[in-house]
mmCIF file of C-alpha atoms and ligand atoms in Angstrom:
data_model
loop_
_atom_site.group_PDB
_atom_site.id
_atom_site.type_symbol
_atom_site.label_atom_id
_atom_site.label_comp_id
_atom_site.label_asym_id
_atom_site.label_seq_id
_atom_site.Cartn_x
_atom_site.Cartn_y
_atom_site.Cartn_z
ATOM 1 C CA MET A 1 1.077 -28.689 -2.314
ATOM 2 C CA ARG A 2 -1.838 -27.438 -0.290
ATOM 3 C CA ASN A 3 -1.927 -23.646 -0.147
ATOM 4 C CA VAL A 4 -3.715 -22.135 2.825
ATOM 5 C CA VAL A 5 -4.600 -18.651 3.978
ATOM 6 C CA ALA A 6 -6.214 -18.555 7.416
ATOM 7 C CA GLY A 7 -7.644 -15.626 9.341
ATOM 8 C CA ASN A 8 -7.313 -15.400 13.107
ATOM 9 C CA TRP A 9 -9.831 -12.969 14.522
ATOM 10 C CA LYS A 10 -8.552 -13.379 18.095
ATOM 11 C CA SER A 11 -11.073 -11.824 20.545
ATOM 12 C CA ASN A 12 -12.825 -9.582 18.038
ATOM 13 C CA LYS A 13 -16.284 -9.239 16.431
ATOM 14 C CA LEU A 14 -19.824 -9.879 17.594
ATOM 15 C CA LEU A 15 -21.909 -12.706 16.149
ATOM 16 C CA HIS A 16 -23.795 -10.517 13.678
ATOM 17 C CA GLU A 17 -20.459 -9.137 12.440
ATOM 18 C CA ALA A 18 -19.152 -12.668 11.948
ATOM 19 C CA ARG A 19 -22.216 -13.412 9.817
ATOM 20 C CA GLU A 20 -21.773 -10.197 7.802
ATOM 21 C CA TRP A 21 -18.118 -11.119 7.189
ATOM 22 C CA MET A 22 -19.115 -14.560 5.883
ATOM 23 C CA ALA A 23 -21.742 -13.010 3.614
ATOM 24 C CA VAL A 24 -19.094 -10.760 2.010
ATOM 25 C CA MET A 25 -16.796 -13.768 1.535
ATOM 26 C CA GLU A 26 -19.440 -16.029 0.006
ATOM 27 C CA GLY A 27 -19.573 -14.819 -3.606
ATOM 28 C CA TRP A 28 -15.873 -14.026 -3.677
ATOM 29 C CA LEU A 29 -14.948 -17.576 -2.674
ATOM 30 C CA GLN A 30 -16.923 -18.984 -5.595
ATOM 31 C CA ASN A 31 -14.755 -17.054 -8.049
ATOM 32 C CA ASN A 32 -11.404 -17.411 -6.328
ATOM 33 C CA ARG A 33 -10.183 -20.972 -6.005
ATOM 34 C CA GLY A 34 -6.766 -22.555 -5.581
ATOM 35 C CA VAL A 35 -6.139 -21.642 -1.950
ATOM 36 C CA ASP A 36 -7.780 -23.258 1.091
ATOM 37 C CA VAL A 37 -9.397 -20.407 3.022
ATOM 38 C CA MET A 38 -9.886 -20.782 6.766
ATOM 39 C CA VAL A 39 -10.938 -18.524 9.594
ATOM 40 C CA ALA A 40 -10.416 -19.020 13.325
ATOM 41 C CA MET A 41 -13.388 -17.518 15.133
ATOM 42 C CA PRO A 42 -14.198 -16.861 18.789
ATOM 43 C CA ALA A 43 -15.550 -20.034 20.407
ATOM 44 C CA PRO A 44 -19.138 -18.842 21.013
ATOM 45 C CA TYR A 45 -19.769 -18.496 17.251
ATOM 46 C CA LEU A 46 -18.268 -21.768 16.072
ATOM 47 C CA ALA A 47 -21.285 -24.056 15.860
ATOM 48 C CA ALA A 48 -23.548 -21.471 14.225
ATOM 49 C CA CYS A 49 -20.928 -20.211 11.789
ATOM 50 C CA ALA A 50 -19.548 -23.634 10.878
ATOM 51 C CA THR A 51 -23.098 -24.691 10.010
ATOM 52 C CA ASP A 52 -23.730 -21.589 7.893
ATOM 53 C CA ALA A 53 -20.227 -21.167 6.423
ATOM 54 C CA PRO A 54 -20.191 -20.624 2.655
ATOM 55 C CA LEU A 55 -18.713 -23.323 0.450
ATOM 56 C CA GLY A 56 -14.928 -23.059 0.479
ATOM 57 C CA LEU A 57 -14.603 -21.543 3.956
ATOM 58 C CA HIS A 58 -13.259 -23.771 6.733
ATOM 59 C CA VAL A 59 -14.090 -22.639 10.247
ATOM 60 C CA LEU A 60 -11.428 -23.163 12.914
ATOM 61 C CA ALA A 61 -11.324 -22.692 16.674
ATOM 62 C CA GLN A 62 -8.586 -20.600 18.273
ATOM 63 C CA ASN A 63 -8.065 -23.139 21.037
ATOM 64 C CA VAL A 64 -9.069 -26.623 22.164
ATOM 65 C CA SER A 65 -8.931 -28.508 25.443
ATOM 66 C CA ALA A 66 -6.078 -30.910 26.109
ATOM 67 C CA GLU A 67 -8.653 -33.024 27.968
ATOM 68 C CA SER A 68 -11.387 -35.262 26.678
ATOM 69 C CA PHE A 69 -14.921 -35.506 28.123
ATOM 70 C CA GLY A 70 -15.198 -35.076 31.885
ATOM 71 C CA ALA A 71 -15.346 -32.644 34.771
ATOM 72 C CA HIS A 72 -13.363 -29.778 33.188
ATOM 73 C CA THR A 73 -15.584 -26.727 33.614
ATOM 74 C CA GLY A 74 -15.174 -24.228 30.797
ATOM 75 C CA GLU A 75 -13.154 -26.486 28.500
ATOM 76 C CA PHE A 76 -14.294 -27.584 25.048
ATOM 77 C CA THR A 77 -12.947 -30.782 23.565
ATOM 78 C CA ALA A 78 -11.823 -31.710 20.068
ATOM 79 C CA ASP A 79 -14.815 -34.047 19.716
ATOM 80 C CA MET A 80 -17.140 -31.142 20.544
ATOM 81 C CA LEU A 81 -15.503 -29.072 17.815
ATOM 82 C CA LYS A 82 -15.857 -31.927 15.368
ATOM 83 C CA SER A 83 -19.522 -32.451 16.197
ATOM 84 C CA SER A 84 -20.091 -28.712 15.612
ATOM 85 C CA GLY A 85 -18.700 -28.887 12.076
ATOM 86 C CA VAL A 86 -15.416 -27.167 12.946
ATOM 87 C CA SER A 87 -12.404 -28.230 10.845
ATOM 88 C CA GLY A 88 -9.691 -27.852 13.462
ATOM 89 C CA ALA A 89 -7.997 -25.395 15.803
ATOM 90 C CA ILE A 90 -5.002 -23.140 16.237
ATOM 91 C CA VAL A 91 -2.644 -24.433 18.918
ATOM 92 C CA GLY A 92 0.506 -22.948 20.418
ATOM 93 C CA HIS A 93 -0.203 -19.355 19.459
ATOM 94 C CA SER A 94 2.304 -17.107 21.238
ATOM 95 C CA GLU A 95 -0.520 -15.165 22.910
ATOM 96 C CA ARG A 96 -1.650 -18.396 24.572
ATOM 97 C CA ARG A 97 1.896 -19.583 25.300
ATOM 98 C CA SER A 98 2.842 -16.315 27.010
ATOM 99 C CA ARG A 99 -0.416 -15.371 28.743
ATOM 100 C CA PHE A 100 -2.578 -18.455 29.268
ATOM 101 C CA GLY A 101 -0.153 -21.136 30.393
ATOM 102 C CA ASP A 102 0.105 -23.103 27.163
ATOM 103 C CA SER A 103 3.483 -24.715 27.792
ATOM 104 C CA ASP A 104 5.117 -27.020 25.261
ATOM 105 C CA SER A 105 3.563 -30.036 26.997
ATOM 106 C CA VAL A 106 0.067 -28.504 27.079
ATOM 107 C CA VAL A 107 0.399 -27.576 23.404
ATOM 108 C CA ALA A 108 1.495 -31.154 22.607
ATOM 109 C CA ALA A 109 -1.543 -32.565 24.435
ATOM 110 C CA LYS A 110 -3.833 -30.231 22.475
ATOM 111 C CA VAL A 111 -2.253 -31.360 19.204
ATOM 112 C CA ASP A 112 -2.819 -34.980 20.232
ATOM 113 C CA ALA A 113 -6.462 -34.254 21.070
ATOM 114 C CA LEU A 114 -7.005 -32.778 17.593
ATOM 115 C CA MET A 115 -5.228 -35.674 15.872
ATOM 116 C CA ALA A 116 -7.354 -38.204 17.779
ATOM 117 C CA ALA A 117 -10.505 -36.432 16.579
ATOM 118 C CA ASP A 118 -9.180 -36.376 13.006
ATOM 119 C CA LEU A 119 -9.111 -32.575 12.943
ATOM 120 C CA THR A 120 -6.556 -30.081 11.606
ATOM 121 C CA ALA A 121 -4.052 -28.491 13.969
ATOM 122 C CA VAL A 122 -2.605 -25.145 12.938
ATOM 123 C CA PHE A 123 0.556 -25.423 14.999
ATOM 124 C CA CYS A 124 2.179 -22.063 15.772
ATOM 125 C CA CYS A 125 5.830 -21.535 16.530
ATOM 126 C CA GLY A 126 8.039 -18.483 16.668
ATOM 127 C CA GLU A 127 10.779 -16.701 18.558
ATOM 128 C CA THR A 128 10.761 -13.472 20.570
ATOM 129 C CA LEU A 129 12.835 -10.449 19.555
ATOM 130 C CA GLN A 130 15.319 -11.163 22.316
ATOM 131 C CA GLN A 131 15.725 -14.744 21.137
ATOM 132 C CA ARG A 132 16.287 -13.570 17.557
ATOM 133 C CA GLU A 133 18.773 -10.904 18.588
ATOM 134 C CA SER A 134 20.759 -13.465 20.555
ATOM 135 C CA GLY A 135 20.963 -15.741 17.506
ATOM 136 C CA ARG A 136 18.671 -18.429 18.913
ATOM 137 C CA ALA A 137 15.635 -18.055 16.618
ATOM 138 C CA GLU A 138 16.065 -21.276 14.666
ATOM 139 C CA ASP A 139 16.919 -23.274 17.764
ATOM 140 C CA ILE A 140 13.778 -22.025 19.578
ATOM 141 C CA VAL A 141 11.475 -22.761 16.643
ATOM 142 C CA LEU A 142 12.863 -26.247 16.017
ATOM 143 C CA LYS A 143 12.557 -27.056 19.742
ATOM 144 C CA GLN A 144 8.906 -25.982 19.667
ATOM 145 C CA LEU A 145 8.343 -28.290 16.695
ATOM 146 C CA GLN A 146 10.144 -31.124 18.425
ATOM 147 C CA ALA A 147 8.021 -30.772 21.552
ATOM 148 C CA GLY A 148 4.797 -30.220 19.631
ATOM 149 C CA ILE A 149 4.716 -32.578 16.683
ATOM 150 C CA LEU A 150 7.732 -34.915 16.466
ATOM 151 C CA ARG A 151 5.838 -37.844 18.002
ATOM 152 C CA ILE A 152 2.845 -37.587 15.609
ATOM 153 C CA PRO A 153 2.529 -40.778 13.531
ATOM 154 C CA VAL A 154 3.419 -40.155 9.915
ATOM 155 C CA ASP A 155 -0.080 -41.123 8.724
ATOM 156 C CA GLN A 156 -1.527 -38.258 10.821
ATOM 157 C CA ILE A 157 1.080 -35.594 10.195
ATOM 158 C CA THR A 158 -0.674 -34.175 7.162
ATOM 159 C CA GLN A 159 -3.415 -33.044 9.556
ATOM 160 C CA ILE A 160 -0.823 -30.517 10.737
ATOM 161 C CA ILE A 161 -0.366 -27.038 9.291
ATOM 162 C CA VAL A 162 2.685 -25.219 10.647
ATOM 163 C CA ALA A 163 2.455 -21.452 11.139
ATOM 164 C CA TYR A 164 5.714 -19.595 11.738
ATOM 165 C CA GLU A 165 4.812 -16.451 13.656
ATOM 166 C CA PRO A 166 7.781 -14.453 14.949
ATOM 167 C CA VAL A 167 6.478 -12.930 18.191
ATOM 168 C CA TRP A 168 8.065 -9.563 17.376
ATOM 169 C CA ALA A 169 6.017 -9.342 14.173
ATOM 170 C CA ILE A 170 2.598 -10.142 15.685
ATOM 171 C CA GLY A 171 0.336 -7.106 15.814
ATOM 172 C CA THR A 172 3.328 -4.757 15.608
ATOM 173 C CA GLY A 173 3.199 -3.698 11.967
ATOM 174 C CA VAL A 174 6.767 -5.021 11.678
ATOM 175 C CA THR A 175 6.898 -7.929 9.236
ATOM 176 C CA ALA A 176 9.754 -10.352 8.815
ATOM 177 C CA THR A 177 11.406 -9.629 5.473
ATOM 178 C CA SER A 178 10.616 -12.213 2.835
ATOM 179 C CA ASP A 179 14.236 -13.427 3.116
ATOM 180 C CA GLU A 180 14.013 -13.798 6.900
ATOM 181 C CA ALA A 181 10.694 -15.616 6.621
ATOM 182 C CA GLN A 182 11.901 -17.897 3.807
ATOM 183 C CA GLU A 183 15.055 -18.750 5.745
ATOM 184 C CA MET A 184 13.063 -19.927 8.761
ATOM 185 C CA HIS A 185 10.514 -21.748 6.597
ATOM 186 C CA ALA A 186 13.368 -23.585 4.855
ATOM 187 C CA SER A 187 14.713 -24.651 8.263
ATOM 188 C CA ILE A 188 11.253 -25.856 9.274
ATOM 189 C CA ARG A 189 10.875 -27.780 5.997
ATOM 190 C CA GLY A 190 14.305 -29.316 6.535
ATOM 191 C CA TRP A 191 13.371 -30.369 10.062
ATOM 192 C CA LEU A 192 10.082 -31.855 8.843
ATOM 193 C CA SER A 193 11.963 -33.770 6.114
ATOM 194 C CA GLU A 194 14.291 -35.320 8.658
ATOM 195 C CA ALA A 195 11.436 -36.161 10.986
ATOM 196 C CA PHE A 196 8.856 -37.459 8.503
ATOM 197 C CA GLY A 197 10.603 -37.845 5.146
ATOM 198 C CA ALA A 198 10.953 -35.362 2.302
ATOM 199 C CA GLU A 199 7.815 -36.424 0.463
ATOM 200 C CA VAL A 200 5.578 -35.966 3.506
ATOM 201 C CA ALA A 201 7.334 -32.719 4.504
ATOM 202 C CA ALA A 202 6.657 -31.253 1.078
ATOM 203 C CA ARG A 203 2.922 -31.757 1.650
ATOM 204 C CA ILE A 204 2.717 -29.946 5.003
ATOM 205 C CA PRO A 205 1.561 -26.343 4.490
ATOM 206 C CA LEU A 206 3.909 -23.794 6.089
ATOM 207 C CA LEU A 207 2.227 -20.457 6.796
ATOM 208 C CA TYR A 208 3.822 -17.149 7.679
ATOM 209 C CA GLY A 209 2.087 -14.998 10.291
ATOM 210 C CA GLY A 210 2.919 -11.599 11.774
ATOM 211 C CA SER A 211 1.690 -8.295 10.313
ATOM 212 C CA CYS A 212 0.984 -9.940 6.970
ATOM 213 C CA ASN A 213 -1.280 -7.569 5.018
ATOM 214 C CA PRO A 214 -2.408 -6.738 1.463
ATOM 215 C CA SER A 215 0.796 -4.830 0.730
ATOM 216 C CA ASN A 216 3.311 -7.501 1.738
ATOM 217 C CA ALA A 217 1.389 -10.772 1.200
ATOM 218 C CA SER A 218 2.358 -11.388 -2.422
ATOM 219 C CA GLU A 219 6.089 -11.058 -1.758
ATOM 220 C CA LEU A 220 5.891 -13.379 1.255
ATOM 221 C CA PHE A 221 3.668 -15.955 -0.477
ATOM 222 C CA ALA A 222 6.022 -16.024 -3.493
ATOM 223 C CA GLN A 223 8.790 -17.566 -1.379
ATOM 224 C CA LYS A 224 9.627 -21.186 -2.079
ATOM 225 C CA ASP A 225 8.728 -22.602 1.344
ATOM 226 C CA ILE A 226 5.889 -20.241 2.243
ATOM 227 C CA ASN A 227 2.565 -21.856 1.321
ATOM 228 C CA GLY A 228 0.301 -19.146 2.684
ATOM 229 C CA GLY A 229 -0.375 -17.088 5.781
ATOM 230 C CA LEU A 230 -2.004 -16.840 9.177
ATOM 231 C CA ILE A 231 -3.513 -13.394 9.230
ATOM 232 C CA GLY A 232 -4.576 -11.462 12.337
ATOM 233 C CA GLY A 233 -5.562 -7.800 11.993
ATOM 234 C CA ALA A 234 -5.827 -7.864 8.205
ATOM 235 C CA SER A 235 -8.405 -10.675 8.321
ATOM 236 C CA LEU A 236 -11.000 -8.662 10.244
ATOM 237 C CA ASP A 237 -12.179 -6.703 7.222
ATOM 238 C CA PRO A 238 -13.255 -9.224 4.584
ATOM 239 C CA LYS A 239 -12.092 -6.997 1.719
ATOM 240 C CA SER A 240 -8.612 -6.707 3.167
ATOM 241 C CA PHE A 241 -8.572 -10.478 3.831
ATOM 242 C CA GLN A 242 -9.537 -11.041 0.190
ATOM 243 C CA SER A 243 -6.666 -8.776 -0.930
ATOM 244 C CA VAL A 244 -4.253 -10.805 1.179
ATOM 245 C CA ILE A 245 -5.486 -14.067 -0.373
ATOM 246 C CA GLN A 246 -5.293 -12.477 -3.801
ATOM 247 C CA GLY A 247 -1.557 -12.078 -3.196
ATOM 248 C CA HIS A 248 -1.166 -15.860 -3.346
ATOM 249 C CA PRO A 249 0.413 -17.088 -6.596
ATOM 250 C CA ALA A 250 -1.785 -20.215 -6.588
ATOM 251 C CA LEU A 251 -5.035 -18.297 -6.743
ATOM 252 C CA ASN A 252 -7.147 -19.333 -9.708
ATOM 253 C CA SER A 253 -4.332 -21.542 -10.978
HETATM 254 P P1 LIG B 1 -1.307 -9.890 12.995
HETATM 255 O O1 LIG B 1 -1.520 -10.294 11.561
HETATM 256 O O2 LIG B 1 -2.344 -8.964 13.525
HETATM 257 O O3 LIG B 1 0.112 -9.423 13.216
HETATM 258 O O4 LIG B 1 -1.471 -11.238 13.858
HETATM 259 C C1 LIG B 1 -0.806 -12.369 13.456
HETATM 260 C C2 LIG B 1 -1.303 -13.497 14.270
HETATM 261 O O5 LIG B 1 -1.064 -13.584 15.449
HETATM 262 C C3 LIG B 1 -2.121 -14.514 13.595
HETATM 263 O O6 LIG B 1 -2.300 -15.626 14.396
#
């Protein structure tokens, strides 16, 4: 199983701060192996930081165009990311679904663009508080998966990382309990098994995201179907990000 902890800086940091963050991570990464460490940076820094990233740090984008080359002012394509040394992109984050028009079909097209460029897609799914309170959480998440990744050919599906991010836990300081998170991750794993076979499903990293921090990471990462995390606020300070990663049972194993 591939274990992954990924930071998502969202719209934070200036370029010199991104470089300082990488410098703090560099030596630490050399001595802490066993987990794939990724960070999703603001688009303007990608080419420079992917080129200068320390060994063991994969640089991701937070978005990608659904289009390929052409007259699409302001868009950046998966091939552009690849040619800049970027490993992949986050797609379907709830902040983009709710505020920037990333519908299920747009998200699916972005996943396809990443697959075609042979890049990683960190595919986000998650329910709102209202959906959870009305008992529809699992249904919503499985529908997002169905729309986003069901059609991916099985030989490409291991380019997918699934991040379960309950919307009510993002940036709120409220974390899903480890039982709640494990329960949804088990449902996701079950759905992946039916769609792609148990052996393939077991190899797809499932990350938990939503107010994951140094104090709750180890309990979350210890759950059977949680292979790591997608970390927002707690990834901004490299020391706190390191503490989160240190909560992973696979570290140094
Ligand atoms: P927080 O860790 O700040 O809650 O953000 C989670 C997230 O949205 C990661 O993509």
